[in-house]
């Protein structure tokens, strides 16, 4: 059998494991510090651990970053990496420099069974969920990249990941347990210490899991991939809407807001002549009015293999929402020159999309 990834353990789990093996309880904090603060991956170099603990960890565990197959850097500073997992499957992770810090978009599944018509991720069927350590390793690897990038200025706030969006390949709520364990690990102040309010989980509308998430009463942000103002349009783009139509989705969102007293983000990709007409903007305003949330309007990153095209009505749509009293922003485009849209790079490697990597 292969070694177990140390990244799968929360601090409490590692503490319990080490105590059960006869080691000092405090050793868990030392191990976390070496891995998540110092980014050390060789247990033998963890000099303040006892020799017997270093030997135990080296014999049974590993702290491997992910293997990068393709690294692309955009002229806007966005970095997209195609990673190979230990079983040779591939995933994508994107680093997006923001004014407020370094934001990373992580993947939670190999493929996506939600099959949203506009998304490159849905072009490849789901093969499996990612384990929690495979999601953690995305952040760890991006942090190592930033550490190298800012090696001459290690105290620079930009030298570490500060924000996480769980919006990559896959539906996070379809891998709920592993995603929440990942959040526990990266949020832990003894580890990366990324604040809950700096973490956003996006879902296309898995209603039962939204309610389960609400019951946890965390400070983690929730984003809803809405993308339509009525069931007819949403059914045409997002198969999940047939199981959980807009009415049920909005009920779960209201439940979340009532339970957590936190607002939600409505993500809305504007697609030419599908969901971007003035009447859609008015209908959207009516649909979400009174809900504690705002709309994130997203310019569409085109995928040649589907018929959808980028809208030229973005400003008009935004102005209508504002006139209707709806809080809205237009998301900045990242990495348009490096296949930064969700799933594009992986789909090209798998031969589902045209063009070479």
CSV table of C-alpha atoms in Angstrom, one decimal:
chain,number,residue,atom,x,y,z
A,1,UNK,CA,0.0,0.0,0.0
A,2,UNK,CA,1.1,3.6,-0.7
A,3,UNK,CA,1.6,6.2,1.9
A,4,UNK,CA,-1.3,8.3,3.2
A,5,UNK,CA,-1.4,12.0,2.4
A,6,UNK,CA,-0.9,14.1,5.5
A,7,UNK,CA,-3.1,16.7,3.9
A,8,UNK,CA,-6.2,14.6,4.6
A,9,UNK,CA,-6.1,15.3,8.3
A,10,UNK,CA,-7.7,18.2,10.1
A,11,UNK,CA,-5.7,19.5,13.1
A,12,UNK,CA,-7.9,17.6,15.5
A,13,UNK,CA,-7.6,14.3,13.5
A,14,UNK,CA,-3.8,14.6,13.4
A,15,UNK,CA,-3.7,15.4,17.1
A,16,UNK,CA,-5.8,12.3,17.8
A,17,UNK,CA,-3.7,10.1,15.5
A,18,UNK,CA,-0.4,11.1,17.1
A,19,UNK,CA,-1.6,10.7,20.6
A,20,UNK,CA,-2.9,7.2,19.7
A,21,UNK,CA,0.6,6.4,18.4
A,22,UNK,CA,2.1,7.5,21.7
A,23,UNK,CA,3.5,10.8,20.6
A,24,UNK,CA,3.1,14.2,22.3
A,25,UNK,CA,-0.2,16.0,21.6
A,26,UNK,CA,1.7,19.2,20.9
A,27,UNK,CA,3.5,17.5,18.0
A,28,UNK,CA,0.4,18.1,15.8
A,29,UNK,CA,0.8,21.8,16.0
A,30,UNK,CA,4.5,21.5,15.1
A,31,UNK,CA,3.6,19.4,12.1
A,32,UNK,CA,0.9,21.8,10.9
A,33,UNK,CA,3.4,24.7,11.3
A,34,UNK,CA,6.0,22.9,9.2
A,35,UNK,CA,3.6,22.1,6.4
A,36,UNK,CA,1.2,25.0,6.2
A,37,UNK,CA,3.4,27.9,7.4
A,38,UNK,CA,6.9,26.8,6.4
A,39,UNK,CA,5.8,24.6,3.4
A,40,UNK,CA,8.2,21.8,4.3
A,41,UNK,CA,7.3,18.5,2.6
A,42,UNK,CA,10.1,16.3,3.9
A,43,UNK,CA,9.3,15.0,7.4
A,44,UNK,CA,13.1,14.4,8.0
A,45,UNK,CA,13.6,18.2,7.8
A,46,UNK,CA,11.2,18.9,10.6
A,47,UNK,CA,14.0,19.4,13.1
A,48,UNK,CA,12.0,20.1,16.2
A,49,UNK,CA,10.1,16.8,16.0
A,50,UNK,CA,11.5,13.8,17.8
A,51,UNK,CA,13.5,11.3,15.7
A,52,UNK,CA,10.9,8.6,16.3
A,53,UNK,CA,8.1,10.8,15.1
A,54,UNK,CA,10.0,11.8,12.0
A,55,UNK,CA,10.6,8.2,11.3
A,56,UNK,CA,6.9,7.3,11.9
A,57,UNK,CA,5.7,10.0,9.6
A,58,UNK,CA,8.3,9.3,6.8
A,59,UNK,CA,7.4,5.6,6.8
A,60,UNK,CA,3.6,6.1,6.7
A,61,UNK,CA,2.7,9.5,5.3
A,62,UNK,CA,3.6,11.9,2.6
A,63,UNK,CA,3.2,15.7,2.0
A,64,UNK,CA,3.4,15.8,-1.8
A,65,UNK,CA,2.3,18.9,-3.8
A,66,UNK,CA,0.3,18.2,-6.9
A,67,UNK,CA,2.2,17.4,-10.2
A,68,UNK,CA,1.7,20.2,-12.7
A,69,UNK,CA,1.3,19.1,-16.4
A,70,UNK,CA,0.6,22.5,-17.9
A,71,UNK,CA,1.1,26.0,-16.5
A,72,UNK,CA,-0.3,29.0,-18.3
A,73,UNK,CA,0.1,32.6,-17.2
A,74,UNK,CA,-2.1,35.3,-18.7
A,75,UNK,CA,-1.0,38.8,-19.5
A,76,UNK,CA,-3.3,39.9,-16.7
A,77,UNK,CA,-1.4,37.8,-14.1
A,78,UNK,CA,-3.9,34.9,-13.9
A,79,UNK,CA,-2.2,31.5,-13.6
A,80,UNK,CA,-4.0,28.3,-14.6
A,81,UNK,CA,-2.5,24.9,-13.9
A,82,UNK,CA,-3.5,21.6,-15.2
A,83,UNK,CA,-2.6,19.1,-12.4
A,84,UNK,CA,-2.2,15.4,-12.6
A,85,UNK,CA,-3.5,13.5,-9.6
A,86,UNK,CA,-1.9,10.4,-8.2
A,87,UNK,CA,-4.2,8.2,-10.3
A,88,UNK,CA,-3.2,10.1,-13.5
A,89,UNK,CA,-6.5,11.9,-13.7
A,90,UNK,CA,-6.4,15.6,-14.4
A,91,UNK,CA,-7.9,18.7,-12.8
A,92,UNK,CA,-7.5,22.5,-13.1
A,93,UNK,CA,-6.8,25.2,-10.6
A,94,UNK,CA,-6.7,29.0,-11.3
A,95,UNK,CA,-4.9,31.7,-9.4
A,96,UNK,CA,-6.4,35.2,-9.9
A,97,UNK,CA,-4.5,38.3,-8.6
A,98,UNK,CA,-7.0,40.7,-7.1
A,99,UNK,CA,-6.7,44.2,-5.5
A,100,UNK,CA,-7.5,42.6,-2.1
A,101,UNK,CA,-5.1,39.6,-2.5
A,102,UNK,CA,-4.5,36.3,-4.2
A,103,UNK,CA,-7.6,34.3,-5.0
A,104,UNK,CA,-7.6,30.7,-6.0
A,105,UNK,CA,-10.4,28.8,-7.7
A,106,UNK,CA,-10.3,25.1,-6.8
A,107,UNK,CA,-11.8,22.0,-8.4
A,108,UNK,CA,-13.8,19.5,-6.4
A,109,UNK,CA,-14.5,16.7,-8.8
A,110,UNK,CA,-12.9,15.0,-11.8
A,111,UNK,CA,-15.5,16.0,-14.4
A,112,UNK,CA,-19.0,17.3,-13.6
A,113,UNK,CA,-22.3,15.5,-13.9
A,114,UNK,CA,-24.4,18.7,-13.8
A,115,UNK,CA,-23.8,19.0,-17.6
A,116,UNK,CA,-24.6,22.7,-17.8
A,117,UNK,CA,-24.8,23.4,-21.6
A,118,UNK,CA,-22.5,26.5,-21.5
A,119,UNK,CA,-19.7,25.0,-19.5
A,120,UNK,CA,-16.6,23.1,-20.7
A,121,UNK,CA,-16.5,21.1,-17.5
A,122,UNK,CA,-19.7,19.3,-18.4
A,123,UNK,CA,-18.3,18.1,-21.6
A,124,UNK,CA,-16.4,15.3,-19.7
A,125,UNK,CA,-18.4,13.0,-17.5
A,126,UNK,CA,-17.7,12.8,-13.8
A,127,UNK,CA,-15.1,10.2,-13.0
A,128,UNK,CA,-15.0,10.6,-9.2
A,129,UNK,CA,-15.1,13.1,-6.3
A,130,UNK,CA,-11.8,14.6,-5.1
A,131,UNK,CA,-10.7,13.6,-1.7
A,132,UNK,CA,-10.3,16.4,0.8
A,133,UNK,CA,-6.5,16.2,0.6
A,134,UNK,CA,-6.6,16.6,-3.2
A,135,UNK,CA,-8.4,19.9,-2.7
A,136,UNK,CA,-6.1,21.1,0.0
A,137,UNK,CA,-3.1,20.2,-2.1
A,138,UNK,CA,-4.3,22.7,-4.8
A,139,UNK,CA,-4.0,25.5,-2.3
A,140,UNK,CA,-0.7,24.2,-0.9
A,141,UNK,CA,0.8,24.0,-4.4
A,142,UNK,CA,-0.4,27.5,-5.4
A,143,UNK,CA,1.0,28.8,-2.1
A,144,UNK,CA,4.4,27.2,-3.0
A,145,UNK,CA,4.2,28.8,-6.4
A,146,UNK,CA,3.6,32.2,-4.8
A,147,UNK,CA,6.3,31.6,-2.3
A,148,UNK,CA,8.8,31.1,-5.1
A,149,UNK,CA,7.4,34.1,-7.1
A,150,UNK,CA,7.9,36.4,-4.1
A,151,UNK,CA,11.0,34.8,-2.7
A,152,UNK,CA,12.7,38.2,-2.5
A,153,UNK,CA,9.8,39.7,-0.6
A,154,UNK,CA,8.4,36.8,1.5
A,155,UNK,CA,6.4,39.2,3.8
A,156,UNK,CA,4.5,40.6,0.9
A,157,UNK,CA,0.8,39.9,1.4
A,158,UNK,CA,0.7,38.7,-2.2
A,159,UNK,CA,3.1,35.9,-1.3
A,160,UNK,CA,0.2,33.8,0.0
A,161,UNK,CA,-3.3,32.7,-1.0
A,162,UNK,CA,-5.8,34.9,0.8
A,163,UNK,CA,-9.1,34.0,-0.8
A,164,UNK,CA,-10.6,30.8,-2.1
A,165,UNK,CA,-13.5,30.3,-4.4
A,166,UNK,CA,-14.8,26.7,-4.7
A,167,UNK,CA,-16.0,27.2,-8.3
A,168,UNK,CA,-13.7,25.0,-10.4
A,169,UNK,CA,-14.6,21.7,-12.1
A,170,UNK,CA,-17.4,19.8,-10.4
A,171,UNK,CA,-20.4,20.7,-8.2
A,172,UNK,CA,-19.1,21.3,-4.6
A,173,UNK,CA,-22.4,20.3,-3.0
A,174,UNK,CA,-22.2,17.0,-4.8
A,175,UNK,CA,-19.0,16.3,-2.9
A,176,UNK,CA,-20.2,17.9,0.3
A,177,UNK,CA,-18.3,16.0,3.0
A,178,UNK,CA,-14.9,16.3,1.4
A,179,UNK,CA,-15.4,20.0,0.5
A,180,UNK,CA,-16.4,20.9,4.1
A,181,UNK,CA,-13.4,19.0,5.5
A,182,UNK,CA,-11.2,20.9,3.0
A,183,UNK,CA,-12.6,24.2,4.4
A,184,UNK,CA,-11.9,23.1,7.9
A,185,UNK,CA,-8.3,22.4,7.1
A,186,UNK,CA,-7.5,25.6,5.1
A,187,UNK,CA,-9.5,27.8,7.6
A,188,UNK,CA,-7.7,26.5,10.7
A,189,UNK,CA,-5.6,29.3,12.2
A,190,UNK,CA,-2.8,26.8,12.9
A,191,UNK,CA,-2.6,26.1,9.2
A,192,UNK,CA,-3.2,28.4,6.3
A,193,UNK,CA,-5.6,30.5,8.4
A,194,UNK,CA,-7.8,31.6,5.5
A,195,UNK,CA,-10.8,33.3,7.1
A,196,UNK,CA,-14.2,31.8,6.5
A,197,UNK,CA,-15.5,35.1,5.0
A,198,UNK,CA,-12.7,34.8,2.5
A,199,UNK,CA,-14.0,31.4,1.3
A,200,UNK,CA,-16.9,31.1,-1.2
A,201,UNK,CA,-18.7,27.9,-2.2
A,202,UNK,CA,-20.6,28.0,-5.4
A,203,UNK,CA,-23.5,25.7,-6.3
A,204,UNK,CA,-25.7,25.3,-9.3
A,205,UNK,CA,-28.6,24.5,-7.0
A,206,UNK,CA,-28.5,21.3,-5.1
A,207,UNK,CA,-31.3,22.3,-2.8
A,208,UNK,CA,-31.0,19.6,0.0
A,209,UNK,CA,-27.3,20.4,0.4
A,210,UNK,CA,-27.9,24.2,0.5
A,211,UNK,CA,-30.1,23.5,3.5
A,212,UNK,CA,-27.6,21.2,5.1
A,213,UNK,CA,-24.9,23.9,4.5
A,214,UNK,CA,-27.2,26.5,6.1
A,215,UNK,CA,-27.6,24.3,9.2
A,216,UNK,CA,-23.9,24.4,9.8
A,217,UNK,CA,-24.2,28.1,10.3
A,218,UNK,CA,-20.7,28.9,9.1
A,219,UNK,CA,-19.4,32.3,8.0
A,220,UNK,CA,-18.5,30.8,4.6
A,221,UNK,CA,-19.9,32.7,1.6
A,222,UNK,CA,-22.5,31.1,-0.7
A,223,UNK,CA,-22.8,31.7,-4.4
A,224,UNK,CA,-25.6,30.5,-6.6
A,225,UNK,CA,-25.1,29.8,-10.2
A,226,UNK,CA,-28.4,31.1,-11.4
A,227,UNK,CA,-27.9,32.2,-15.0
A,228,UNK,CA,-31.5,32.6,-15.8
A,229,UNK,CA,-34.6,34.6,-14.7
A,230,UNK,CA,-37.2,31.9,-15.4
A,231,UNK,CA,-37.5,28.1,-15.5
A,232,UNK,CA,-37.8,27.8,-19.3
A,233,UNK,CA,-34.5,29.4,-20.0
A,234,UNK,CA,-32.8,27.7,-17.0
A,235,UNK,CA,-34.1,24.3,-18.1
A,236,UNK,CA,-32.6,24.8,-21.5
A,237,UNK,CA,-29.1,25.5,-20.0
A,238,UNK,CA,-29.0,23.6,-16.7
A,239,UNK,CA,-30.4,20.1,-16.3
A,240,UNK,CA,-30.4,20.4,-12.5
A,241,UNK,CA,-33.3,22.9,-12.8
A,242,UNK,CA,-35.7,20.1,-13.8
A,243,UNK,CA,-35.0,18.5,-10.4
A,244,UNK,CA,-34.8,21.7,-8.4
A,245,UNK,CA,-36.7,24.5,-10.3
A,246,UNK,CA,-36.1,28.1,-9.4
A,247,UNK,CA,-39.0,28.3,-6.9
A,248,UNK,CA,-37.4,25.4,-4.8
A,249,UNK,CA,-34.0,27.0,-5.2
A,250,UNK,CA,-35.1,30.3,-3.9
A,251,UNK,CA,-36.9,28.7,-1.0
A,252,UNK,CA,-33.6,27.0,0.0
A,253,UNK,CA,-31.8,30.4,-0.4
A,254,UNK,CA,-34.3,32.1,1.9
A,255,UNK,CA,-33.8,29.2,4.4
A,256,UNK,CA,-30.0,29.8,4.2
A,257,UNK,CA,-30.3,33.5,4.8
A,258,UNK,CA,-32.8,33.0,7.7
A,259,UNK,CA,-30.4,30.5,9.3
A,260,UNK,CA,-27.1,32.4,8.8
A,261,UNK,CA,-28.1,36.0,8.4
A,262,UNK,CA,-25.6,36.1,5.5
A,263,UNK,CA,-26.3,37.4,2.0
A,264,UNK,CA,-25.8,35.3,-1.1
A,265,UNK,CA,-24.3,36.0,-4.5
A,266,UNK,CA,-26.3,35.3,-7.6
A,267,UNK,CA,-23.9,34.4,-10.5
A,268,UNK,CA,-25.3,35.3,-13.8
A,269,UNK,CA,-23.4,34.5,-17.0
A,270,UNK,CA,-24.7,36.7,-19.8
A,271,UNK,CA,-25.1,34.7,-23.0
A,272,UNK,CA,-26.0,36.4,-26.3
A,273,UNK,CA,-29.8,36.3,-27.0
A,274,UNK,CA,-30.4,33.6,-24.5
A,275,UNK,CA,-30.7,35.3,-21.1
A,276,UNK,CA,-29.4,38.8,-21.7
A,277,UNK,CA,-32.4,40.7,-23.1
A,278,UNK,CA,-33.9,43.7,-21.2
A,279,UNK,CA,-37.0,41.7,-20.3
A,280,UNK,CA,-34.7,39.1,-18.6
A,281,UNK,CA,-33.1,41.8,-16.5
A,282,UNK,CA,-36.5,43.1,-15.4
A,283,UNK,CA,-37.6,39.6,-14.7
A,284,UNK,CA,-34.5,38.8,-12.7
A,285,UNK,CA,-35.0,41.9,-10.6
A,286,UNK,CA,-38.5,40.9,-9.8
A,287,UNK,CA,-37.4,37.3,-9.0
A,288,UNK,CA,-34.8,38.2,-6.4
A,289,UNK,CA,-36.1,41.5,-5.0
A,290,UNK,CA,-36.3,41.4,-1.2
A,291,UNK,CA,-33.6,38.7,-1.0
A,292,UNK,CA,-30.4,39.6,0.8
A,293,UNK,CA,-28.0,39.2,-2.0
A,294,UNK,CA,-26.4,40.8,-5.1
A,295,UNK,CA,-25.9,39.8,-8.7
A,296,UNK,CA,-22.5,39.0,-10.1
A,297,UNK,CA,-22.8,39.5,-13.9
A,298,UNK,CA,-20.2,37.4,-15.7
A,299,UNK,CA,-19.1,37.9,-19.3
A,300,UNK,CA,-19.2,34.5,-21.1
A,301,UNK,CA,-16.0,32.8,-21.9
A,302,UNK,CA,-16.9,31.1,-25.2
A,303,UNK,CA,-16.5,27.4,-25.8
A,304,UNK,CA,-16.3,26.6,-29.5
A,305,UNK,CA,-18.1,23.3,-29.1
A,306,UNK,CA,-21.4,24.8,-27.9
A,307,UNK,CA,-23.6,27.4,-29.6
A,308,UNK,CA,-23.5,30.0,-27.0
A,309,UNK,CA,-21.8,33.4,-27.5
A,310,UNK,CA,-20.7,36.3,-25.3
A,311,UNK,CA,-23.3,39.0,-24.8
A,312,UNK,CA,-22.9,42.5,-26.0
A,313,UNK,CA,-25.6,43.8,-23.7
A,314,UNK,CA,-23.7,43.5,-20.4
A,315,UNK,CA,-23.7,47.3,-19.7
A,316,UNK,CA,-27.4,47.6,-20.6
A,317,UNK,CA,-28.3,44.6,-18.4
A,318,UNK,CA,-26.3,46.1,-15.5
A,319,UNK,CA,-28.0,49.5,-15.8
A,320,UNK,CA,-31.5,47.9,-15.8
A,321,UNK,CA,-30.7,46.0,-12.6
A,322,UNK,CA,-29.4,49.1,-10.9
A,323,UNK,CA,-32.5,51.1,-12.0
A,324,UNK,CA,-34.6,48.3,-10.6
A,325,UNK,CA,-32.9,48.7,-7.2
A,326,UNK,CA,-30.8,45.5,-7.4
A,327,UNK,CA,-27.2,45.4,-6.2
A,328,UNK,CA,-25.0,44.2,-9.1
A,329,UNK,CA,-21.4,44.1,-10.3
A,330,UNK,CA,-19.8,43.0,-13.5
A,331,UNK,CA,-17.1,40.5,-12.8
A,332,UNK,CA,-13.6,41.3,-14.1
A,333,UNK,CA,-12.5,38.9,-16.9
A,334,UNK,CA,-9.5,36.7,-16.0
A,335,UNK,CA,-7.2,34.7,-18.2
A,336,UNK,CA,-9.2,34.9,-21.5
A,337,UNK,CA,-6.0,34.3,-23.4
A,338,UNK,CA,-5.1,31.1,-21.5
A,339,UNK,CA,-8.3,29.0,-21.5
A,340,UNK,CA,-9.2,30.1,-18.0
A,341,UNK,CA,-12.9,29.3,-18.2
A,342,UNK,CA,-13.8,26.3,-16.0
A,343,UNK,CA,-12.7,23.0,-17.6
A,344,UNK,CA,-11.3,24.4,-20.9
A,345,UNK,CA,-7.7,23.4,-20.4
A,346,UNK,CA,-8.6,19.9,-19.2
A,347,UNK,CA,-11.1,19.4,-22.0
A,348,UNK,CA,-8.5,20.3,-24.6
A,349,UNK,CA,-6.1,17.8,-23.1
A,350,UNK,CA,-8.7,15.1,-23.1
A,351,UNK,CA,-9.5,15.9,-26.8
A,352,UNK,CA,-13.0,17.1,-26.1
A,353,UNK,CA,-12.3,20.7,-27.2
A,354,UNK,CA,-10.5,21.7,-30.3
A,355,UNK,CA,-7.0,23.2,-30.5
A,356,UNK,CA,-3.8,22.1,-28.9
A,357,UNK,CA,-2.8,23.1,-25.4
